[in-house]
Amino acid sequence: MKNKRNNKKLIYLAILIVVIAAVIGFFAYQKSEQNYQKAIQSELPDKCATPPGYTDEQWKEHMSHHPDMYEGCL
């Protein structure tokens, strides 16, 4: 009898952990989506131009990591 109660407690605990993980994942996804949209909106009109905070060399290195996005710039 006691073993069945412990099994039920473990099942409820597992369900609680899954629900908490799902809620955390949902909010983390929303936050990352907001950050992505913010980054996209802050892009310069000329994607090849060196943005503030980068040297020309640093920006060229960054662009080389994303050849599909900056193929006309390299």
PDB file of C-alpha atoms in Angstrom:
ATOM      1  CA  MET A   1       0.000   0.000   0.000  1.00  0.00           C
ATOM      2  CA  LYS A   2       2.781   2.398   0.938  1.00  0.00           C
ATOM      3  CA  ASN A   3       4.630   1.523  -2.272  1.00  0.00           C
ATOM      4  CA  LYS A   4       1.588   2.524  -4.370  1.00  0.00           C
ATOM      5  CA  ARG A   5       1.426   5.889  -2.614  1.00  0.00           C
ATOM      6  CA  ASN A   6       5.111   6.492  -3.337  1.00  0.00           C
ATOM      7  CA  ASN A   7       4.572   5.575  -6.995  1.00  0.00           C
ATOM      8  CA  LYS A   8       1.676   8.047  -7.234  1.00  0.00           C
ATOM      9  CA  LYS A   9       3.813  10.753  -5.646  1.00  0.00           C
ATOM     10  CA  LEU A  10       6.587  10.068  -8.156  1.00  0.00           C
ATOM     11  CA  ILE A  11       4.131  10.267 -11.056  1.00  0.00           C
ATOM     12  CA  TYR A  12       2.740  13.575  -9.796  1.00  0.00           C
ATOM     13  CA  LEU A  13       6.249  14.892  -9.290  1.00  0.00           C
ATOM     14  CA  ALA A  14       7.233  13.873 -12.821  1.00  0.00           C
ATOM     15  CA  ILE A  15       4.136  15.584 -14.247  1.00  0.00           C
ATOM     16  CA  LEU A  16       4.913  18.723 -12.254  1.00  0.00           C
ATOM     17  CA  ILE A  17       8.498  18.774 -13.530  1.00  0.00           C
ATOM     18  CA  VAL A  18       7.326  18.384 -17.139  1.00  0.00           C
ATOM     19  CA  VAL A  19       4.790  21.210 -16.747  1.00  0.00           C
ATOM     20  CA  ILE A  20       7.379  23.517 -15.173  1.00  0.00           C
ATOM     21  CA  ALA A  21       9.888  22.725 -17.933  1.00  0.00           C
ATOM     22  CA  ALA A  22       7.239  23.414 -20.591  1.00  0.00           C
ATOM     23  CA  VAL A  23       6.339  26.780 -19.055  1.00  0.00           C
ATOM     24  CA  ILE A  24       9.994  27.803 -18.771  1.00  0.00           C
ATOM     25  CA  GLY A  25      10.621  26.708 -22.357  1.00  0.00           C
ATOM     26  CA  PHE A  26       7.615  28.680 -23.591  1.00  0.00           C
ATOM     27  CA  PHE A  27       8.757  31.909 -21.943  1.00  0.00           C
ATOM     28  CA  ALA A  28      12.381  31.410 -23.003  1.00  0.00           C
ATOM     29  CA  TYR A  29      11.240  30.941 -26.620  1.00  0.00           C
ATOM     30  CA  GLN A  30       9.179  34.128 -26.499  1.00  0.00           C
ATOM     31  CA  LYS A  31      12.117  36.092 -25.097  1.00  0.00           C
ATOM     32  CA  SER A  32      14.523  34.790 -27.738  1.00  0.00           C
ATOM     33  CA  GLU A  33      11.991  35.597 -30.486  1.00  0.00           C
ATOM     34  CA  GLN A  34      11.691  39.166 -29.169  1.00  0.00           C
ATOM     35  CA  ASN A  35      15.481  39.546 -29.114  1.00  0.00           C
ATOM     36  CA  TYR A  36      15.728  38.189 -32.669  1.00  0.00           C
ATOM     37  CA  GLN A  37      13.095  40.619 -33.960  1.00  0.00           C
ATOM     38  CA  LYS A  38      14.842  43.489 -32.171  1.00  0.00           C
ATOM     39  CA  ALA A  39      18.159  42.541 -33.781  1.00  0.00           C
ATOM     40  CA  ILE A  40      16.604  42.270 -37.247  1.00  0.00           C
ATOM     41  CA  GLN A  41      14.989  45.710 -36.906  1.00  0.00           C
ATOM     42  CA  SER A  42      18.263  47.313 -35.834  1.00  0.00           C
ATOM     43  CA  GLU A  43      20.182  46.162 -38.927  1.00  0.00           C
ATOM     44  CA  LEU A  44      21.690  48.858 -41.106  1.00  0.00           C
ATOM     45  CA  PRO A  45      20.114  49.427 -44.540  1.00  0.00           C
ATOM     46  CA  ASP A  46      23.447  48.493 -46.162  1.00  0.00           C
ATOM     47  CA  LYS A  47      24.204  45.055 -44.770  1.00  0.00           C
ATOM     48  CA  CYS A  48      27.803  45.252 -46.043  1.00  0.00           C
ATOM     49  CA  ALA A  49      28.601  48.472 -44.126  1.00  0.00           C
ATOM     50  CA  THR A  50      30.604  48.083 -40.938  1.00  0.00           C
ATOM     51  CA  PRO A  51      28.229  48.728 -38.010  1.00  0.00           C
ATOM     52  CA  PRO A  52      29.222  50.715 -34.926  1.00  0.00           C
ATOM     53  CA  GLY A  53      31.276  48.693 -32.477  1.00  0.00           C
ATOM     54  CA  TYR A  54      33.148  46.694 -35.146  1.00  0.00           C
ATOM     55  CA  THR A  55      36.376  47.366 -36.989  1.00  0.00           C
ATOM     56  CA  ASP A  56      36.358  46.654 -40.731  1.00  0.00           C
ATOM     57  CA  GLU A  57      38.455  43.549 -40.108  1.00  0.00           C
ATOM     58  CA  GLN A  58      36.110  42.254 -37.379  1.00  0.00           C
ATOM     59  CA  TRP A  59      33.068  42.837 -39.587  1.00  0.00           C
ATOM     60  CA  LYS A  60      34.634  41.023 -42.536  1.00  0.00           C
ATOM     61  CA  GLU A  61      35.420  38.091 -40.238  1.00  0.00           C
ATOM     62  CA  HIS A  62      31.844  38.105 -38.945  1.00  0.00           C
ATOM     63  CA  MET A  63      30.443  38.157 -42.478  1.00  0.00           C
ATOM     64  CA  SER A  64      32.683  35.240 -43.449  1.00  0.00           C
ATOM     65  CA  HIS A  65      30.842  33.111 -40.859  1.00  0.00           C
ATOM     66  CA  HIS A  66      27.540  33.820 -42.674  1.00  0.00           C
ATOM     67  CA  PRO A  67      28.378  33.527 -46.387  1.00  0.00           C
ATOM     68  CA  ASP A  68      24.745  32.911 -47.340  1.00  0.00           C
ATOM     69  CA  MET A  69      23.670  36.240 -45.795  1.00  0.00           C
ATOM     70  CA  TYR A  70      26.610  38.333 -47.012  1.00  0.00           C
ATOM     71  CA  GLU A  71      27.558  36.696 -50.314  1.00  0.00           C
ATOM     72  CA  GLY A  72      27.613  40.024 -52.174  1.00  0.00           C
ATOM     73  CA  CYS A  73      29.819  41.617 -49.522  1.00  0.00           C
ATOM     74  CA  LEU A  74      32.682  39.136 -49.402  1.00  0.00           C
TER      75      LEU A  74
END
